[in-house]
XYZ file of C-alpha atoms in Angstrom:
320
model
C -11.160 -20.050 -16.176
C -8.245 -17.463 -16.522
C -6.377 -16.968 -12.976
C -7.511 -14.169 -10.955
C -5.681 -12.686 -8.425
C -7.823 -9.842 -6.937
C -9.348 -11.399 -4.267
C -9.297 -8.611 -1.277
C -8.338 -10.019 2.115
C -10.197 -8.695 4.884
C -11.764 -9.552 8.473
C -15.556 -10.887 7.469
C -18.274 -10.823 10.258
C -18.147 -14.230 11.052
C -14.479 -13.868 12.189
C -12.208 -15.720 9.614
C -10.103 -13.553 6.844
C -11.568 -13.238 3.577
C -10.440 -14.842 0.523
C -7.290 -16.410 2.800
C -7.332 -20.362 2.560
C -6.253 -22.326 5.662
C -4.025 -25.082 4.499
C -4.124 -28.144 7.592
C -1.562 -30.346 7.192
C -1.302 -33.186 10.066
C 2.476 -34.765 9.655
C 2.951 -38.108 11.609
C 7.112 -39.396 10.967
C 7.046 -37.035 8.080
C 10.433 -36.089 8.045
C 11.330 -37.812 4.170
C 8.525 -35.639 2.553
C 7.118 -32.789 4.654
C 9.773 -30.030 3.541
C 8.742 -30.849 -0.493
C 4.886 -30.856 0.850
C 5.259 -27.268 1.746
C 7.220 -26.281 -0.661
C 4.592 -27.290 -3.505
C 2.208 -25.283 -1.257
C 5.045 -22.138 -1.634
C 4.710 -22.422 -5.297
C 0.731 -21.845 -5.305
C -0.014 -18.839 -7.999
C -2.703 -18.087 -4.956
C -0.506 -16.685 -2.392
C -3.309 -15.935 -0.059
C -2.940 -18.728 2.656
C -1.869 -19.849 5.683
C -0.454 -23.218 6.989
C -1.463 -25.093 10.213
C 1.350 -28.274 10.275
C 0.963 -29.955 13.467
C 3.168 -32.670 14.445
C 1.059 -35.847 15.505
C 3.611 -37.083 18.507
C 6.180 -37.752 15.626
C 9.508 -39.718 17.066
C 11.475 -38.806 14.263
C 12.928 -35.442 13.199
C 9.694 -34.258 11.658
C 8.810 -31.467 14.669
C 11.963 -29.942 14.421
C 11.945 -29.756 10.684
C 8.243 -28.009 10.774
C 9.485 -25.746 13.401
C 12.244 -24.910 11.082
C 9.881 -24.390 8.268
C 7.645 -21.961 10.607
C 10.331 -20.300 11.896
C 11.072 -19.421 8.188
C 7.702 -18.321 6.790
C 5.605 -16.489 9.013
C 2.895 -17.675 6.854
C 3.107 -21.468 8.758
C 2.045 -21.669 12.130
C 3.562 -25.459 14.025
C 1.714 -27.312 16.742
C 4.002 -29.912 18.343
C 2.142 -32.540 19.951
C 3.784 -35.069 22.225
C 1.119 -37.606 22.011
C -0.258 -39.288 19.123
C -3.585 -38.297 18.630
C -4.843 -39.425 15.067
C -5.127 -37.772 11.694
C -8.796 -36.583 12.241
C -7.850 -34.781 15.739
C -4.567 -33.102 14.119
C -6.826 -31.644 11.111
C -9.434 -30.610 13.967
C -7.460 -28.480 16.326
C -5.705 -27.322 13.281
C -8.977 -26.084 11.896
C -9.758 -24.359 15.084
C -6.470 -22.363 14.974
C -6.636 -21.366 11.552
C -8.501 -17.809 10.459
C -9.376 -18.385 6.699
C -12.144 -18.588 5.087
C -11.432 -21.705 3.354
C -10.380 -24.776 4.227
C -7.736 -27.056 2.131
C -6.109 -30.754 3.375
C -2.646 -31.620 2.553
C -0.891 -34.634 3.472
C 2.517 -34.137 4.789
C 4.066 -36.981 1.907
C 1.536 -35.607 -0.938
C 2.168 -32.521 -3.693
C 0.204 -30.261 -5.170
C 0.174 -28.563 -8.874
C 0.980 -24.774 -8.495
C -2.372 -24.019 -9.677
C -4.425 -25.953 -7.235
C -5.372 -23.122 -4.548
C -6.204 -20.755 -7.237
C -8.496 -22.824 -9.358
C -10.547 -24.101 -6.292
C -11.057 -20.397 -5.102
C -12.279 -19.842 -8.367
C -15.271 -22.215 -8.065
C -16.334 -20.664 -5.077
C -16.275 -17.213 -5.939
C -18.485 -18.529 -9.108
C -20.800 -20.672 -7.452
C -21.823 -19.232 -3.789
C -23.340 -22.130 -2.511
C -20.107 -24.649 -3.476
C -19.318 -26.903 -0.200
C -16.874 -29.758 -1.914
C -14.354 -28.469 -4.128
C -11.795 -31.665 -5.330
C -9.956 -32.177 -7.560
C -8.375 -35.249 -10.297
C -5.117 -36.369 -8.701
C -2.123 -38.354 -9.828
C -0.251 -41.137 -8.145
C 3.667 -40.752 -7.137
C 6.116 -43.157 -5.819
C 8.031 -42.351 -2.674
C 10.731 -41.033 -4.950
C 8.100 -38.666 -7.107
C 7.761 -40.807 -10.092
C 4.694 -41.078 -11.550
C 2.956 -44.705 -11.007
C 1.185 -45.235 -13.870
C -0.494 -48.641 -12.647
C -2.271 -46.662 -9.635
C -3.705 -43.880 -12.022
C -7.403 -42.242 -10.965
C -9.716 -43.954 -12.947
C -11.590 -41.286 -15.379
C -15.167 -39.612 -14.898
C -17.571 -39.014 -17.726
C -20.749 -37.032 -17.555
C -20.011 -36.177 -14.116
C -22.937 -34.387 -12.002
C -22.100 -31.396 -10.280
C -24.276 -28.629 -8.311
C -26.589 -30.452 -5.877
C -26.195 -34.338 -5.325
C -28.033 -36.629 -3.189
C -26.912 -38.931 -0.691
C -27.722 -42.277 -2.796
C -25.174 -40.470 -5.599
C -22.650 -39.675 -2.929
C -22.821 -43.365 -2.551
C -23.293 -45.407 -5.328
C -18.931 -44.643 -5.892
C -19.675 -42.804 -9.186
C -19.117 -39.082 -7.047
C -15.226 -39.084 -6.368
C -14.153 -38.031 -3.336
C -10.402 -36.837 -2.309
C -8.265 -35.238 0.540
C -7.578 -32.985 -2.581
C -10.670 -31.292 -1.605
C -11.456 -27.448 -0.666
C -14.036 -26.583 1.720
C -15.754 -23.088 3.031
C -14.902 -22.879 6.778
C -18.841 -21.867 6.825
C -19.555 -25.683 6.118
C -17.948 -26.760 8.667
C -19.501 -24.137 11.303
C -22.538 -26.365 10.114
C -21.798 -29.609 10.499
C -18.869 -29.923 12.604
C -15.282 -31.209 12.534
C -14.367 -34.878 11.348
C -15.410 -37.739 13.522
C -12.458 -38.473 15.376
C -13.889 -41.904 15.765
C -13.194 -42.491 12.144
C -9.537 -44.059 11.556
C -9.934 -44.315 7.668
C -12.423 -42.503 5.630
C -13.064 -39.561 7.716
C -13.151 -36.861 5.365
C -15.793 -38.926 3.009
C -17.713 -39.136 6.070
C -17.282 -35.031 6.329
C -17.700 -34.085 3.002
C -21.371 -36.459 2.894
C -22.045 -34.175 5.439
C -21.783 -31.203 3.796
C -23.130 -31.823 0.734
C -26.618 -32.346 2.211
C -26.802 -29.090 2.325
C -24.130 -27.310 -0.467
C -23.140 -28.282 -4.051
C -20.293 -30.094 -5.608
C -18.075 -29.347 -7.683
C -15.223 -31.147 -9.568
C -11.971 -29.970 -11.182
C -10.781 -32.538 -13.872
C -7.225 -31.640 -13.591
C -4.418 -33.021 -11.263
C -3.697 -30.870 -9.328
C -2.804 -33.357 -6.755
C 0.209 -35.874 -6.986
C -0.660 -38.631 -4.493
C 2.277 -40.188 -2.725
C 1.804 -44.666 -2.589
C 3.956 -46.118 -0.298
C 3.353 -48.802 2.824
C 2.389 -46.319 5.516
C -0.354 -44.867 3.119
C -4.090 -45.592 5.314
C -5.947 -45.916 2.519
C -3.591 -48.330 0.920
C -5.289 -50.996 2.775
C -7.895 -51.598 0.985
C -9.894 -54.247 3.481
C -10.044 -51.981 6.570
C -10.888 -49.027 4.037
C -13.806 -51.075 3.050
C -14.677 -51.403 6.596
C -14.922 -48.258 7.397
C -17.108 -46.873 4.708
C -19.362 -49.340 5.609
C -19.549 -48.467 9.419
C -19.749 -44.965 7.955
C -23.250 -45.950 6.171
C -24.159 -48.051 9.012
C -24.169 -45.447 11.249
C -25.792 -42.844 8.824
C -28.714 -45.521 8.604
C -28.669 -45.599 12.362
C -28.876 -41.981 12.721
C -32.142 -41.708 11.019
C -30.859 -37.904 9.835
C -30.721 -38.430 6.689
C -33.455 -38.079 3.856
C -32.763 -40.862 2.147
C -34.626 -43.937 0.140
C -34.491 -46.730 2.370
C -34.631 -49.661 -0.193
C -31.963 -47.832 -2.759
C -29.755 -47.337 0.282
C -30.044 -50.574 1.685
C -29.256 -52.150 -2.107
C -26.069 -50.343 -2.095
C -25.271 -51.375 1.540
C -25.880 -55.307 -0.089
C -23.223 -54.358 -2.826
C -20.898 -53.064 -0.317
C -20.891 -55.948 2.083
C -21.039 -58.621 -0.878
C -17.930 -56.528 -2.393
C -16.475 -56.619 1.143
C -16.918 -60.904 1.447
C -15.676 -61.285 -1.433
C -12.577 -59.464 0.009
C -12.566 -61.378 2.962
C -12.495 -64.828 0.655
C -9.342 -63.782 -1.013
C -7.602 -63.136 2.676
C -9.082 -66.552 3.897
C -11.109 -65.131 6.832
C -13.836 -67.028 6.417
C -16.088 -66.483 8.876
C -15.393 -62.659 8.620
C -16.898 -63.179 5.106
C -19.720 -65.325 6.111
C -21.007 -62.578 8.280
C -20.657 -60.138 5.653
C -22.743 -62.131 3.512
C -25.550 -62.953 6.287
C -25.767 -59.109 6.403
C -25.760 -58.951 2.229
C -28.961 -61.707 2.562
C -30.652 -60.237 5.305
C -30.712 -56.222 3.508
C -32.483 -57.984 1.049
C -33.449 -55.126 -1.230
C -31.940 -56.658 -4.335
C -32.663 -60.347 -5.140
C -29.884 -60.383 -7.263
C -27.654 -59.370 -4.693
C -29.457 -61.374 -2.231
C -28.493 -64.659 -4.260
C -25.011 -63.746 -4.768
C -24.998 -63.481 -0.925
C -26.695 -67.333 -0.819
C -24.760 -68.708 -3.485
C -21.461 -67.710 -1.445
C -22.926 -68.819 2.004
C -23.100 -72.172 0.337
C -19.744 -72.446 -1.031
C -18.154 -71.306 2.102
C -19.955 -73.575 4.371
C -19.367 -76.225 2.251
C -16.159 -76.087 0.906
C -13.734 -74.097 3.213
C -12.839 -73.960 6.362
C -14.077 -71.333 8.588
C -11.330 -69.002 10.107
């Protein structure tokens, strides 16, 4: 797709601007990387945006630099909160501020290629009923290097347009805060689940796609900043919460889904998750994950992982 830059702004009759993209970036002790964060969102070749940054109850010199940064662009609009409120609260009164018509997430230590904005509009305008626009990303060290160890593993023969839940889940659909969304799509199904602490834009964009397409952009367009206050760089309470996610979609009964292919994937996912629990010696944390693994039994396979694990633990290690 060549770039195309004649998108017409303009008020639509839902409210939000036209063809403007509403770029939400919640910064908690951002003050190392926020100013190069918005400054790879300056560089976008789609200069149709605005920028919500709002300051989680930061204690170091990151409200004063965003407040700096809006008093310098009249483009970024700063919320300083004195409280700490959590990532999935900052991104929702952030989206209820904003006025565009779509919706992009940037992390206040994470960069984005130039190009990123204009290639994601692009998919909407040529596929109306788009809802989760992401793209490849790249992983950076805290000084910008790239980290080759921690690059995004490829996808081949990737489906795109409409997917269902059990393909959302099965980990072959990738997922990213890279991704673009219509504000209309949210109107629909509501903000993120501030109940979430990790994994609460997977849980939003499952949302959406039961009812718009998906659509992935091979390139990296976003550089992905590891470092030890990353969320998701703990992988065991990452792993938790995707599972309460599907627990609680099971719960819901709202979802069309097959009950015995969803329950096999919720065996995987708490044998994966023992098996994680083993290596940090909590014992009994992996026990229970197992019991749950048995108990789904939708897989017999899977089931007598689950047994043959039970036994070892009981047997030979100590519960803790």
């Amino acid at each position: 797709m060549g770039i195309c830059m004649s998108t017409n702004l303009g008020k639509s009759s839902t409210g939000w601007t036209s063809g403007l993209v509403s770029v939400i970036v919640p910064c908690f002790n951002g003050e190392k990387y926020i100013e190069s964060a918005i400054d790879s969102l300056k560089k976008q070749t789609y200069p149709h945006w605005e920028c919500i940054v709002v300051s989680d109850g930061s204690t170091d010199g990151s409200a004063k630099i965003i407040e700096k940064l809006a008093a310098e662009d009249s483009r970024i609009v700063a919320i300083i909160n004195n409280i700490n409120q959590g990532v999935s609260a900052c991104r929702n009164e952030a989206i209820l501020k904003s006025k565009g018509e779509y919706l992009a997430f940037l992390d206040a230590d994470d960069l984005w290629h130039p190009e990123k904005l204009q290639r994601q509009v692009q998919v909407f305008e040529s596929y109306p009923n788009a809802g989760v626009v992401p793209t490849a990303s790249t992983h950076i060290d805290g000084d910008g290097e790239p980290v080759k160890s921690r690059k995004e593993k490829a996808h081949t023969d990737l489906k795109q347009g409409r997917i269902t839940l059990i393909e959302m889940l099965a980990g072959d659909i990738p997922f990213s805060i890279s991704t673009m969304t219509r504000r209309e799509c949210v109107n629909k199904v509501g903000l993120f689940n501030t109940s979430y602490k990790i994994g609460e834009d997977y849980e939003l964009w499952l949302r959406i796609l039961q009812y718009y397409e998906y659509y992935y952009i091979f390139d990296e367009l976003l550089m992905y900043r590891v470092h030890d206050s990353n969320a998701t760089g703990n992988k065991l309470r990452n792993r938790e919460y995707k599972i309460q996610i599907l627990e609680d979609i099971k719960q819901s009964g709202t979802w069309a889904v097959d009950k015995k292919a969803f329950d096999y994937l919720l065996q995987r996912k708490y044998n994966s998750l023992g098996k994680l629990y083993v290596r940090k010696k909590r014992v009994a944390k992996a026990i229970q994950c197992f019991e749950k693994a048995k108990q789904l039994s939708a897989s017999q396979l899977q089931s007598l992982k689950a047994t043959l694990w039970l036994r070892y633990l009981r047997f030979r290690m100590p519960v803790g």
